[in-house]
Short mmCIF file of C-alpha atoms and ligand atoms in Angstrom, two decimals:
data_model
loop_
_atom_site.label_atom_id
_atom_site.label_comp_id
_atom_site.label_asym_id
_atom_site.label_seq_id
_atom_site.Cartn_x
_atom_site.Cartn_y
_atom_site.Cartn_z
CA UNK A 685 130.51 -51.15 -105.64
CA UNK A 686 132.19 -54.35 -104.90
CA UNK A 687 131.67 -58.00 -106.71
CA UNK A 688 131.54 -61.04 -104.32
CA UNK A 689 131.60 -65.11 -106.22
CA UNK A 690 128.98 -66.69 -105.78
CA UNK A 691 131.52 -69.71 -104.45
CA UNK A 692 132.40 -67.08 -102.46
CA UNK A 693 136.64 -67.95 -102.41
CA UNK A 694 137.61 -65.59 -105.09
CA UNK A 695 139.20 -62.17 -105.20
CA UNK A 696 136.63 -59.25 -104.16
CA UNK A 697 136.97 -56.88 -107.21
CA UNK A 698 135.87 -53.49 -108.41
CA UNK A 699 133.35 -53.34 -111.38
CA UNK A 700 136.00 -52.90 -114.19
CA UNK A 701 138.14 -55.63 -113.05
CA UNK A 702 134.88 -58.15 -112.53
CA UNK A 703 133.72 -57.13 -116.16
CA UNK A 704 137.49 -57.58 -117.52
CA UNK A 705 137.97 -60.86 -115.90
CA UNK A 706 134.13 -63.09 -116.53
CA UNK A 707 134.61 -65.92 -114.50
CA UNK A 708 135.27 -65.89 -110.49
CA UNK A 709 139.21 -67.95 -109.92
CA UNK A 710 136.97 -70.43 -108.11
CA UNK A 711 134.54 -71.21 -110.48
CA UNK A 712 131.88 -69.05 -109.63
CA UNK A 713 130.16 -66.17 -110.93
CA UNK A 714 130.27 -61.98 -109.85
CA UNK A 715 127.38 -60.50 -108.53
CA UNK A 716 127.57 -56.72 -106.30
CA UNK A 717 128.07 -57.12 -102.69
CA UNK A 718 124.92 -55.74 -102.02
CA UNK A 719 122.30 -54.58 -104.50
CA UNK A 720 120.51 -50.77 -104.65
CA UNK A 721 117.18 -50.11 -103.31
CA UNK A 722 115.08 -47.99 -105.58
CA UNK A 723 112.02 -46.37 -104.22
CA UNK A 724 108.80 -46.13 -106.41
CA UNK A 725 109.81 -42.14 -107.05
CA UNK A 726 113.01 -43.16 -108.40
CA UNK A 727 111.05 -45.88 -110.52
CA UNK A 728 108.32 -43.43 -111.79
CA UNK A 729 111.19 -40.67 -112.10
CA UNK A 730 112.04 -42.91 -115.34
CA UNK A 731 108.47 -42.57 -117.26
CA UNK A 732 109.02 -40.84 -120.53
CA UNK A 733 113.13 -40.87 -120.53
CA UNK A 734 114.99 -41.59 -124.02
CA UNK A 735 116.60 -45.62 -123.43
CA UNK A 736 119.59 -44.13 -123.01
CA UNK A 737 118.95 -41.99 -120.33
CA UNK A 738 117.43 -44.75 -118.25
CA UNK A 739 120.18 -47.11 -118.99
CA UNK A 740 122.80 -44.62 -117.59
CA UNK A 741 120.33 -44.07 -114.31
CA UNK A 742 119.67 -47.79 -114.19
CA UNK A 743 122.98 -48.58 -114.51
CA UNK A 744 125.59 -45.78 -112.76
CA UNK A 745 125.02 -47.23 -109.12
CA UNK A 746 126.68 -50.46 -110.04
CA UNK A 747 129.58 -49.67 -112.21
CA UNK A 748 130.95 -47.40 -109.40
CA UNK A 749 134.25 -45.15 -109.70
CA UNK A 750 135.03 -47.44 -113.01
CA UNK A 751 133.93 -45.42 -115.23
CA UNK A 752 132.88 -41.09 -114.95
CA UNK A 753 129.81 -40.01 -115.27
CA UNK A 754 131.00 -38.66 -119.17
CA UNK A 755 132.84 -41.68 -119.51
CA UNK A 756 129.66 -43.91 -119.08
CA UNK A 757 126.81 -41.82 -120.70
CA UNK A 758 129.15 -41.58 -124.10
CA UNK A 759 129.54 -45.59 -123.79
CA UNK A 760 126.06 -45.91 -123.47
CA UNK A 761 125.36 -43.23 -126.83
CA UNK A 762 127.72 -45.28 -128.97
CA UNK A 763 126.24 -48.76 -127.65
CA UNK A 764 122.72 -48.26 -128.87
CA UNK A 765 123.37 -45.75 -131.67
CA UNK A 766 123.60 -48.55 -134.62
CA UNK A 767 120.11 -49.96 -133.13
CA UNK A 768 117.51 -49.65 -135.86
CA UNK A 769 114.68 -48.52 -133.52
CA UNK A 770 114.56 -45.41 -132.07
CA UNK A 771 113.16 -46.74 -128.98
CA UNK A 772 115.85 -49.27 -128.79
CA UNK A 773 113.52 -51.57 -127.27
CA UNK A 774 109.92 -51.12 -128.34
CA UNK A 775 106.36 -52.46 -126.70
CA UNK A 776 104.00 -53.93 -128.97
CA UNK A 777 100.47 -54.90 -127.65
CA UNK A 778 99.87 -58.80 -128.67
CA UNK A 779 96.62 -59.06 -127.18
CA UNK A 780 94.08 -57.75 -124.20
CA UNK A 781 96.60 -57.56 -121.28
CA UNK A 782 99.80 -58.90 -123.05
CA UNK A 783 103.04 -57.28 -124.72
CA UNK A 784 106.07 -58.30 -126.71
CA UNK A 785 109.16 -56.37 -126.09
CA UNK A 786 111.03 -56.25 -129.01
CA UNK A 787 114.73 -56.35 -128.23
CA UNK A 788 115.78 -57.63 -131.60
CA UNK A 789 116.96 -54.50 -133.39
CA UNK A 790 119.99 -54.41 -132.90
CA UNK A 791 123.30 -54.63 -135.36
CA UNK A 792 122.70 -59.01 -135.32
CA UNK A 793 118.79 -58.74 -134.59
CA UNK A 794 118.86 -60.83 -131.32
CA UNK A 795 118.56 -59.57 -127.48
CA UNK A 796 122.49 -60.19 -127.22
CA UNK A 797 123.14 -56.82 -128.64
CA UNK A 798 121.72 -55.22 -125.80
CA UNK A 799 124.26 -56.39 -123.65
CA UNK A 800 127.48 -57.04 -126.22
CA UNK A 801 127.26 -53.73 -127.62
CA UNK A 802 127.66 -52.11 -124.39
CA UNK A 803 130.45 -54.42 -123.14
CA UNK A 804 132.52 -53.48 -126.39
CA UNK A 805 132.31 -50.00 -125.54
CA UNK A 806 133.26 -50.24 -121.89
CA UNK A 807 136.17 -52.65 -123.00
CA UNK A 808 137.64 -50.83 -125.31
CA UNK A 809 137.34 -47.85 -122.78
CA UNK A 810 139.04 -49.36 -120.26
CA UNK A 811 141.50 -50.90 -122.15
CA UNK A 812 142.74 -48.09 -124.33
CA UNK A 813 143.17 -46.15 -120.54
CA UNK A 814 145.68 -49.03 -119.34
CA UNK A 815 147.35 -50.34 -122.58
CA UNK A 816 146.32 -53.63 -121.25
CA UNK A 817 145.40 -56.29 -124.67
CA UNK A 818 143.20 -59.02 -124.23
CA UNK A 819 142.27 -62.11 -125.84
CA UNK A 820 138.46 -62.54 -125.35
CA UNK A 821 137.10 -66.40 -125.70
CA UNK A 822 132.99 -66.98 -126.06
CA UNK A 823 130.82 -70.03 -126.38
CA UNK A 824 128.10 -69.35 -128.62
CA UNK A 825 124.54 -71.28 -129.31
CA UNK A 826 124.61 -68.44 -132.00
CA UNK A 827 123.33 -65.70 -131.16
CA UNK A 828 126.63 -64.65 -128.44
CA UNK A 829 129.08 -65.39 -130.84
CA UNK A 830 127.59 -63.44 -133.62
CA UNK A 831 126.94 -60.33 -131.46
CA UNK A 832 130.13 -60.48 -129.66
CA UNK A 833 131.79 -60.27 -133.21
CA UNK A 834 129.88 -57.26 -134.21
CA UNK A 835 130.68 -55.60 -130.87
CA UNK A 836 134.65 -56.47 -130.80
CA UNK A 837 135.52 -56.77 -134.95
CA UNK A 838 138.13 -54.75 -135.32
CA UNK A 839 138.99 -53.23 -132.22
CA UNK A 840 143.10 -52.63 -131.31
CA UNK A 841 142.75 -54.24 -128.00
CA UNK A 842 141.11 -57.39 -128.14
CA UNK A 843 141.49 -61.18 -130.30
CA UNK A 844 137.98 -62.59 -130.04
CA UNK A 845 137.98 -66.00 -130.75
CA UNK A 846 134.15 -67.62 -130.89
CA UNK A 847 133.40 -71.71 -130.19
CA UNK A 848 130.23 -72.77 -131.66
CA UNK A 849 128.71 -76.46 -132.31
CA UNK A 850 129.21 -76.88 -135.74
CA UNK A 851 126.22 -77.61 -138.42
CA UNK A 852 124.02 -76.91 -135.01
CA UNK A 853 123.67 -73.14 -135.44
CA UNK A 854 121.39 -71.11 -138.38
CA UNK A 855 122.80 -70.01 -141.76
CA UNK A 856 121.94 -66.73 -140.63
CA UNK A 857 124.13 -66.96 -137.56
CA UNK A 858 126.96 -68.95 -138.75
CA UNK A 859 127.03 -66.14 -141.18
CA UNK A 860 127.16 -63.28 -138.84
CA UNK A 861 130.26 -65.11 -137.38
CA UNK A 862 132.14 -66.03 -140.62
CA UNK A 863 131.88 -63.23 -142.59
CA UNK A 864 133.41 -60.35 -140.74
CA UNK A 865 136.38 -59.87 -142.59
CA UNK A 866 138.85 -58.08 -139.55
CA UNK A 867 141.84 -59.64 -138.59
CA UNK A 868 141.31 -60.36 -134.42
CA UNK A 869 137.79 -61.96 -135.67
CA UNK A 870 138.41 -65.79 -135.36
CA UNK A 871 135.15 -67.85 -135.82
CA UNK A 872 135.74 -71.61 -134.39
CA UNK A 873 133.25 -74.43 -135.29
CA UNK A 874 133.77 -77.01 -132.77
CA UNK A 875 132.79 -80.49 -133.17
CA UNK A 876 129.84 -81.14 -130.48
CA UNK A 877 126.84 -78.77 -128.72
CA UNK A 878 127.11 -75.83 -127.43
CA UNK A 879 127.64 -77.54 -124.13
CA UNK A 880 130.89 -78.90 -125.37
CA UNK A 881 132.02 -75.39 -126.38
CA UNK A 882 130.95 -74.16 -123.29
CA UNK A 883 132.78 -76.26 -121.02
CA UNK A 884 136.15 -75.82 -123.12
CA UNK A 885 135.51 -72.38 -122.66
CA UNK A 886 135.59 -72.75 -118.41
CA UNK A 887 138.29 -75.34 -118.90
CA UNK A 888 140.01 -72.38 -120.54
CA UNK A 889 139.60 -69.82 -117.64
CA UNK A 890 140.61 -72.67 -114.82
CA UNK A 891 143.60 -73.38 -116.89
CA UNK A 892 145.37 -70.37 -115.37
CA UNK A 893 148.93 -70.43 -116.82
CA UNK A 894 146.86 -69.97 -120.20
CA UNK A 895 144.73 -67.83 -118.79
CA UNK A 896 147.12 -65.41 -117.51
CA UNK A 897 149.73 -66.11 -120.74
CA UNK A 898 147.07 -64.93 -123.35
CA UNK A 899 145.10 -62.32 -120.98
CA UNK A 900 142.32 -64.44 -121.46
CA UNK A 901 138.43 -62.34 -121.32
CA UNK A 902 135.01 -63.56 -120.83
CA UNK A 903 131.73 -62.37 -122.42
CA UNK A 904 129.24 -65.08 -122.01
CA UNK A 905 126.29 -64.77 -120.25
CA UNK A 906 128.26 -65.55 -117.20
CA UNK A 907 130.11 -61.99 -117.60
CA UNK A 908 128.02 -59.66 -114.38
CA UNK A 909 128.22 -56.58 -117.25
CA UNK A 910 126.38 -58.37 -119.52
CA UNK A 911 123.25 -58.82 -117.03
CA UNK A 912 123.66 -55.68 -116.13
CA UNK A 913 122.60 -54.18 -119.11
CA UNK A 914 119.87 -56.36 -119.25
CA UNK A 915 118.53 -55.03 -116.37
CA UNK A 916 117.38 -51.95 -117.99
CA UNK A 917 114.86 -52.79 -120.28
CA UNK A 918 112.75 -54.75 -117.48
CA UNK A 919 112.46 -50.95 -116.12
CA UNK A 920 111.97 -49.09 -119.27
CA UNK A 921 109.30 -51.89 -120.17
CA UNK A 922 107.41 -51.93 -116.70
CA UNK A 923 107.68 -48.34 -116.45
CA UNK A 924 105.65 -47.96 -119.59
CA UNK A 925 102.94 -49.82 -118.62
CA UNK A 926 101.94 -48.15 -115.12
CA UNK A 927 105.17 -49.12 -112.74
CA UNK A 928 105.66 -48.48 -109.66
CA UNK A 929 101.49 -48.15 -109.07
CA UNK A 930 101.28 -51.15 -111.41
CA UNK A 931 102.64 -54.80 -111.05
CA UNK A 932 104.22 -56.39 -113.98
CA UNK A 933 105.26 -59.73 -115.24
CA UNK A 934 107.63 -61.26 -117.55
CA UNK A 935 108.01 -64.32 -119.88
CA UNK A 936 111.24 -65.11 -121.14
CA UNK A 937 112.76 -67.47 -123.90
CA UNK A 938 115.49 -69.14 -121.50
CA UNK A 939 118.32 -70.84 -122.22
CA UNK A 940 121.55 -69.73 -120.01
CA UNK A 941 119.29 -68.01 -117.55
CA UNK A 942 120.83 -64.34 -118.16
CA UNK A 943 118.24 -62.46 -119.21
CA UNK A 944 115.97 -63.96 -116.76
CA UNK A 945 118.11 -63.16 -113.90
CA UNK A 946 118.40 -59.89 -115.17
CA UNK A 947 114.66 -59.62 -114.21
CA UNK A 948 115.68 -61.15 -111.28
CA UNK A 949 118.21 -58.26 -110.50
CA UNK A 950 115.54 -55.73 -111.21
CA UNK A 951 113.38 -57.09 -109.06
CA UNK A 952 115.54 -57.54 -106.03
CA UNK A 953 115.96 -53.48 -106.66
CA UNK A 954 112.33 -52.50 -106.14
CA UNK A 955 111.02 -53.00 -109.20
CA UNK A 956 107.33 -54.20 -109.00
CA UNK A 957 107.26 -57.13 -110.99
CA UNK A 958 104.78 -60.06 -109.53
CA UNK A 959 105.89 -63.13 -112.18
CA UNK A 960 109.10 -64.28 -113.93
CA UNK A 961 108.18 -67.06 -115.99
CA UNK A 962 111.16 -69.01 -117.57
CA UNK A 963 110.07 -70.20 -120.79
CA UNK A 964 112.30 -73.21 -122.60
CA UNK A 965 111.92 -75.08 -125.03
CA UNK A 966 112.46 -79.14 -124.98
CA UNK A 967 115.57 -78.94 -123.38
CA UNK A 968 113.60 -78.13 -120.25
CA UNK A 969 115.87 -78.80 -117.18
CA UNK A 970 114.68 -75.29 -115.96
CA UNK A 971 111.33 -76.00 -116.21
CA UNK A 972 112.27 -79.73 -114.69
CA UNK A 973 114.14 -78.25 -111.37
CA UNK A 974 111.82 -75.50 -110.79
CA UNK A 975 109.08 -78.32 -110.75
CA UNK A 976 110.85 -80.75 -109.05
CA UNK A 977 113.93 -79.66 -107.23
CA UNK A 978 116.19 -81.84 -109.47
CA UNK A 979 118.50 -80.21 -111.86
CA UNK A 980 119.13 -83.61 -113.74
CA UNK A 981 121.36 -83.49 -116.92
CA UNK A 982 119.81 -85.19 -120.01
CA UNK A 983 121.49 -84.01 -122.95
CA UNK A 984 120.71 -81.56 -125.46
CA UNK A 985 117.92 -82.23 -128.08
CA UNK A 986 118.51 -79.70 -130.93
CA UNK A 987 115.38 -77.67 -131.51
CA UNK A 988 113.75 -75.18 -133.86
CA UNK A 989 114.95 -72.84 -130.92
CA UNK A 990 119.10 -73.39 -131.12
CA UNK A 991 120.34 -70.26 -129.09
CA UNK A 992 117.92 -72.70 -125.97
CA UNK A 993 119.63 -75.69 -126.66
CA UNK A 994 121.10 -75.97 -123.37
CA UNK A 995 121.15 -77.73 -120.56
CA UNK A 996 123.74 -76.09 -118.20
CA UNK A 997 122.44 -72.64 -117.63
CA UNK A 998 125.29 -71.26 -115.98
CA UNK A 999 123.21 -68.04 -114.59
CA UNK A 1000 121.51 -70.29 -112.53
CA UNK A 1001 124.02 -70.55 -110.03
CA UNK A 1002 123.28 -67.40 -109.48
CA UNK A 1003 120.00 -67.14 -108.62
CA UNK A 1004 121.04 -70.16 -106.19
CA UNK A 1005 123.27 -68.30 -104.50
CA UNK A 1006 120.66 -65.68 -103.48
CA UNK A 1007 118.08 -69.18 -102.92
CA UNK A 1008 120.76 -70.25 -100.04
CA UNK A 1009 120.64 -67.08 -98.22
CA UNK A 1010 124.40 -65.99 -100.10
CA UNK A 1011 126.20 -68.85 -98.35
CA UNK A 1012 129.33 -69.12 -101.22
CA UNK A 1013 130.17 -72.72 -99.53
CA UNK A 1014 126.48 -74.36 -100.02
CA UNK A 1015 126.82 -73.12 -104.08
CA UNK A 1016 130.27 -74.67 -104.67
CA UNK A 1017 129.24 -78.34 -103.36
CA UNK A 1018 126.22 -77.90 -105.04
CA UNK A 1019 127.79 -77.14 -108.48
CA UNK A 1020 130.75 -79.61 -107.78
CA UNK A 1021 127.83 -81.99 -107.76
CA UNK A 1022 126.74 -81.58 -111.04
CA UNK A 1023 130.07 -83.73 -112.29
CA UNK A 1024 128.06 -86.13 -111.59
CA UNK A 1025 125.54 -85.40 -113.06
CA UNK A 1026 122.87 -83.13 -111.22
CA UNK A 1027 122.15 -81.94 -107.35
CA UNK A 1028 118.95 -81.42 -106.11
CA UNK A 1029 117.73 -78.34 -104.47
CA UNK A 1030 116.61 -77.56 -100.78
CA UNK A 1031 112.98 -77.43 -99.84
CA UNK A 1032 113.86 -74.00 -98.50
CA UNK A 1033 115.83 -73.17 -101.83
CA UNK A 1034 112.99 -74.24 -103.62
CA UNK A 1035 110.62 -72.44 -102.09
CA UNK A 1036 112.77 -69.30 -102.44
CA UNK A 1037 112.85 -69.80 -106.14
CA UNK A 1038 109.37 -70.34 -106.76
CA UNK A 1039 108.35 -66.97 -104.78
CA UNK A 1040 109.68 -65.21 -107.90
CA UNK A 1041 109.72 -67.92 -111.01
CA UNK A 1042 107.30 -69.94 -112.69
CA UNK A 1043 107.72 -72.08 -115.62
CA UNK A 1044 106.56 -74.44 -118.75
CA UNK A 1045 108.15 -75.92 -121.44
CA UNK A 1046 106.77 -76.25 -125.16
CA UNK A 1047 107.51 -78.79 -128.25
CA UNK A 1048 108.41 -78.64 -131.40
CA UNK A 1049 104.94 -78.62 -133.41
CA UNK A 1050 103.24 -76.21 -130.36
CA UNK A 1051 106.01 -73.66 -131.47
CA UNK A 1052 104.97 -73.68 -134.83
CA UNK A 1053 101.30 -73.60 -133.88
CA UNK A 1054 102.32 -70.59 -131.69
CA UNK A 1055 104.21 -68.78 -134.66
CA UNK A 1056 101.17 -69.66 -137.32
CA UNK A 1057 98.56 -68.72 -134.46
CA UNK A 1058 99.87 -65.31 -133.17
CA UNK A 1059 100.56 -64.52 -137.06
CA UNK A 1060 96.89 -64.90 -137.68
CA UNK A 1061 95.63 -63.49 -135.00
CA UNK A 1062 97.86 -60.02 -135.12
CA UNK A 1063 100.48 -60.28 -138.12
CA UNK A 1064 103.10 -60.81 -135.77
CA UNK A 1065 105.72 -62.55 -137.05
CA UNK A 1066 107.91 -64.40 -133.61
CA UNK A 1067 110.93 -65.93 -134.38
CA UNK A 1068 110.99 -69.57 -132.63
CA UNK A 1069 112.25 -68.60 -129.33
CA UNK A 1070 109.76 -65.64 -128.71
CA UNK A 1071 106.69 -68.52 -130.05
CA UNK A 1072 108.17 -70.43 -126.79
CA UNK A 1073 107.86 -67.75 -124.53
CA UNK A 1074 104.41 -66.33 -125.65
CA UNK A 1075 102.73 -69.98 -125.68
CA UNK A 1076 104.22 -70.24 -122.31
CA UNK A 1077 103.33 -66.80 -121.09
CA UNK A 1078 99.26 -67.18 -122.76
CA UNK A 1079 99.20 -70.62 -120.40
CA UNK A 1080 100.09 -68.98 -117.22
CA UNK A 1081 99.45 -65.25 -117.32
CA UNK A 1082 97.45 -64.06 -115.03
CA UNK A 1083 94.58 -61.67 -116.86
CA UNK A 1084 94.50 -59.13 -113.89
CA UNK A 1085 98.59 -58.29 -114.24
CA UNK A 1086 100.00 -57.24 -118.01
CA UNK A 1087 102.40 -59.98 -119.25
CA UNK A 1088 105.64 -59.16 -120.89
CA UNK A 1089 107.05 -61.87 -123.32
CA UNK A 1090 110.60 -60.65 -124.44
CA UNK A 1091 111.16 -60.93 -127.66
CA UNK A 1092 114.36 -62.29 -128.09
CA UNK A 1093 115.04 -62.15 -131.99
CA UNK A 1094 114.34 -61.07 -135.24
CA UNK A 1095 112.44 -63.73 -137.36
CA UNK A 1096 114.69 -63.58 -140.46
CA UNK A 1097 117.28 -64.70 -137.78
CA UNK A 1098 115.20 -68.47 -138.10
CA UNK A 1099 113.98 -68.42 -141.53
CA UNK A 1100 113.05 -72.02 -142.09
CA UNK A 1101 111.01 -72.58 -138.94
CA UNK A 1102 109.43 -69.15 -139.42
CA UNK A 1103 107.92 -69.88 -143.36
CA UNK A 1104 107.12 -73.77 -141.87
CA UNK A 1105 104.84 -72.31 -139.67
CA UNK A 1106 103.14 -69.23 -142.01
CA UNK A 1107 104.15 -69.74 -145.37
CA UNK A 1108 106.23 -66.54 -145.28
CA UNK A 1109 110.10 -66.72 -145.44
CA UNK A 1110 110.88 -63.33 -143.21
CA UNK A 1111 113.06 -61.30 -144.84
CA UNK A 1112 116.15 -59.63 -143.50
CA UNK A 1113 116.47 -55.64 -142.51
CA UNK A 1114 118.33 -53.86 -145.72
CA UNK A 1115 121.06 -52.92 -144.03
CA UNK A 1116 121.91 -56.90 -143.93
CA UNK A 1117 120.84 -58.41 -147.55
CA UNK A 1118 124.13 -58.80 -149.05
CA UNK A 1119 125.36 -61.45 -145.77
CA UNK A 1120 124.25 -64.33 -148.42
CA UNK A 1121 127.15 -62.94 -150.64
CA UNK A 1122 129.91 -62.51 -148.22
CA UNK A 1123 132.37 -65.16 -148.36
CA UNK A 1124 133.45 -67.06 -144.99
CA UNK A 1125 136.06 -67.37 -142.92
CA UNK A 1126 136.00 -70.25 -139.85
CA UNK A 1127 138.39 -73.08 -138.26
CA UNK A 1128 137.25 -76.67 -137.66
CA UNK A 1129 138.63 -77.52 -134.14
CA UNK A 1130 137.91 -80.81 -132.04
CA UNK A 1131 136.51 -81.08 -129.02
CA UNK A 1132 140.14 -80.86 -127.51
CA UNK A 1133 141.34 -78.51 -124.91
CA UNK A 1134 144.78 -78.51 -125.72
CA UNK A 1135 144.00 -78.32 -129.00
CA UNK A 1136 141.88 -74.88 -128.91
CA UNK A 1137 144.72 -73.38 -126.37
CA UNK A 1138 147.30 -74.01 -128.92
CA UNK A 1139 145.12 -72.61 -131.25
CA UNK A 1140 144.24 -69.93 -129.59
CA UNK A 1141 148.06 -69.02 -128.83
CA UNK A 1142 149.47 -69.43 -132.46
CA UNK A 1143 146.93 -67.10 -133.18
CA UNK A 1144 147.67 -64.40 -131.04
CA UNK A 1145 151.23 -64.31 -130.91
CA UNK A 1146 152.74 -60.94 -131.98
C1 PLP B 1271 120.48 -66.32 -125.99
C2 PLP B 1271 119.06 -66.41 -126.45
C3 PLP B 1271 118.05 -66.87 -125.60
C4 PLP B 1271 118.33 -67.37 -124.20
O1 PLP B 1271 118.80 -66.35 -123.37
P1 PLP B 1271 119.56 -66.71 -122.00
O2 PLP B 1271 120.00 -65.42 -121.44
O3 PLP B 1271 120.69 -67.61 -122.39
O4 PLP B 1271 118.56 -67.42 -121.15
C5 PLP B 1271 116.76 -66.86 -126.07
N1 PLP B 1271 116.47 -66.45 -127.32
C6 PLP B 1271 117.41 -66.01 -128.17
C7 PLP B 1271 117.03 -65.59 -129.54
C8 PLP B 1271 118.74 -65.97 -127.77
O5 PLP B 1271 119.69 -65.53 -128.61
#
């Protein structure tokens, strides 16, 4: 299978080489050529399969001669075989007609494991095959960072060096990031938001005499493996509950659009799912633009829900590109526009969007509400961003089709908000209690390109 930009003026590349590489020399993002069409045999085909099975079914059209059939099925074992659920991503039935799927238990009990875990496997597999080393750089609003450490600590082939906003992410994550005590771990705490360290990050990639120098890697959201793996659970999930004879939908806790447009993805292959909602939480330009039409920047409000704190979800270009029929040319003038400061959409892009997406936005206090309500009601205990999705999801579901709210992490991850709303503090899994003891490790860098680069450099230098 082939990956096209979605600014369609970059290299054409092979799976392994669009996985290796994140983001598109033009500024865009990968997405396959064209996508496969499952039919509802091939869906139903999947009821009753261990995870793993139906990731490597889900998963083997698009990664293409990259990786052998062996090759990929033992990637898969050793992605999900630290996940503390034997399921790897369980339903749990909140109420008549909706479900949570829990997609927090994994090694840093958030959703990003789903995807990280896998990537570290198929990087090091690639890599160890060419003798290539590379120097992978994230932007985290916490969660990222932290899971891409756990995935790439103490590999032979790869620096990871992690941006996030400093004093703007939990203890819990910050944590997760500091206290990993290999030598290519390098946490940075970067003084701004996460949109900050996000944009140093694709300053980083368009900087291409740096880029090529240090071999430079991507594994945000932006990186096409990472939705990829996403993709699978919307299957596994749906499949459980009567797919292909049964629509679906979805809520999801948004903030860089990824996991959404991994429902997006599955969709666009057959799967029957009627709704994706997009659920955020103040920082709401989703919600805003898929009212409206305007994607307007605002600035980021931190919330009780830091890994949303966004407001340029960088996945969204890619759902644009299919909303403007593929036409590469349309996307780049309409990101170039947001340098100054937002674009608005095309009635006929607009409508194309809303065929598939719906969307709300909820506050602060109606979060806590959420988490103190749904803990009375059942016992379950949501972490902040899962409270956003299933007050969003209870406001727009439609009774007659079973809603999905993904459950995006584990409520120890968000302590404070958590006993706010119930009186409980959450507690973390075992394997995790002595994190509070570790000592940690992290640099203080400005918001300063050249600055991080020569960071970055001193660091890696052999
Ligand atoms: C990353 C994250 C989100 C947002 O996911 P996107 O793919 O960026 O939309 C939501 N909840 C949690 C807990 C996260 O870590």
């Amino acid at each position: 299978m082939k990956y096209i930009s979605t600014r369609g003026r970059a290299p054409v590349l092979d799976f392994e080489a669009a996985m290796l590489t994140g983001l598109a020399r033009d500024g865009g993002l990968y997405l396959p050529q064209s996508l496969p069409r499952w039919s509802a045999a091939d869906i139903a085909a999947l009821a009753g399969l261990p995870y793993e099975e139906a990731a490597y079914r889900v998963m083997r059209p698009f990664v293409g001669d990259s990786f052998s059939d062996g090759e990929l099925r033992g990637i898969i074992e050793r992605a999900y075989a630290g996940f503390g659920h034997a399921a790897r991503a369980p339903l749990v039935q909140l109420g008549s007609g909706h479900f949570l799927l829990e997609l927090f238990h994994g090694p840093t009990l958030a959703f990003k494991d789903f995807a990280m875990q896998l990537i570290g496997q198929m990087f090091e597999a690639a890599l160890t095959r060419s003798g290539r080393r590379v120097c992978i750089v994230g932007a985290t609003s916490g969660d990222t960072g932290s899971a891409a450490i756990e995935a790439f600590r103490g590999l032979d082939a790869v620096d990871v060096f992690i941006l996030f906003p400093h004093g703007r992410v939990s203890e819990v994550q910050r944590r997760q990031m500091t206290t990993p005590t290999e030598a290519n771990v390098h946490a940075l705490a970067i003084d701004g938001h996460f949109d900050d360290a996000q944009a140093r990050v694709k300053d980083m990639f368009n900087d291409f005499s740096f880029r090529d120098e240090v071999n430079l890697a991507g594994v945000n959201s932006i990186n096409w493996a990472r939705v990829l793996a996403q993709v699978v659970y919307y299957f596994t999930a749906a499949v459980s509950l009567g797919a292909p004879h049964r629509k679906v939908s979805f809520t999801v806790p948004t903030g860089n659009f990824g996991d959404v447009f991994a429902g997006y993805i599955a969709r666009a292959m057959g799967l029957p799912i009627d709704r994706l909602v997009v659920a955020t939480n103040r920082n709401d330009i989703l919600h805003r633009c898929l009212q409206s039409g305007d994607y307007r920047l605002e600035g980021v409000a931190p919330t009780i829900s830091p890994s949303m704190d966004i407001q340029v979800s960088s996945n969204f270009e890619r759902a644009l590109f299919y909303a403007y029929g593929q036409d590469g040319a349309v996307v780049s003038r309409v990101m170039d526009e947001l340098n100054t400061g937002g674009f608005h959409v095309s009635q006929g892009a607009l409508e194309a969007l809303r065929e598939v997406f719906d969307s709300g936005s909820v506050g602060e206090d109606e979060t806590l509400r959420t988490i103190a309500a749904t803990h009375a009601a059942t016992g379950e205990v949501l972490c902040p961003h899962t409270a956003v999705g299933v007050n969003v999801a209870e406001r727009l579901r439609d009774p007659a089709t079973p809603m999905v709210t993904l459950a995006t992490a584990h409520p120890a991850k968000f302590p404070d908000a958590v006993e706010q709303a119930t009186g409980q503090r959450p507690s973390l899994p075992p394997r995790m209690a002595d994190l509070f003891e570790k000592p940690e490790r992290v640099s203080r860098v400005d918001n300063d390109l050249s600055a991080i680069e020569a960071l970055i450099r001193e660091r890696t230098a052999q």
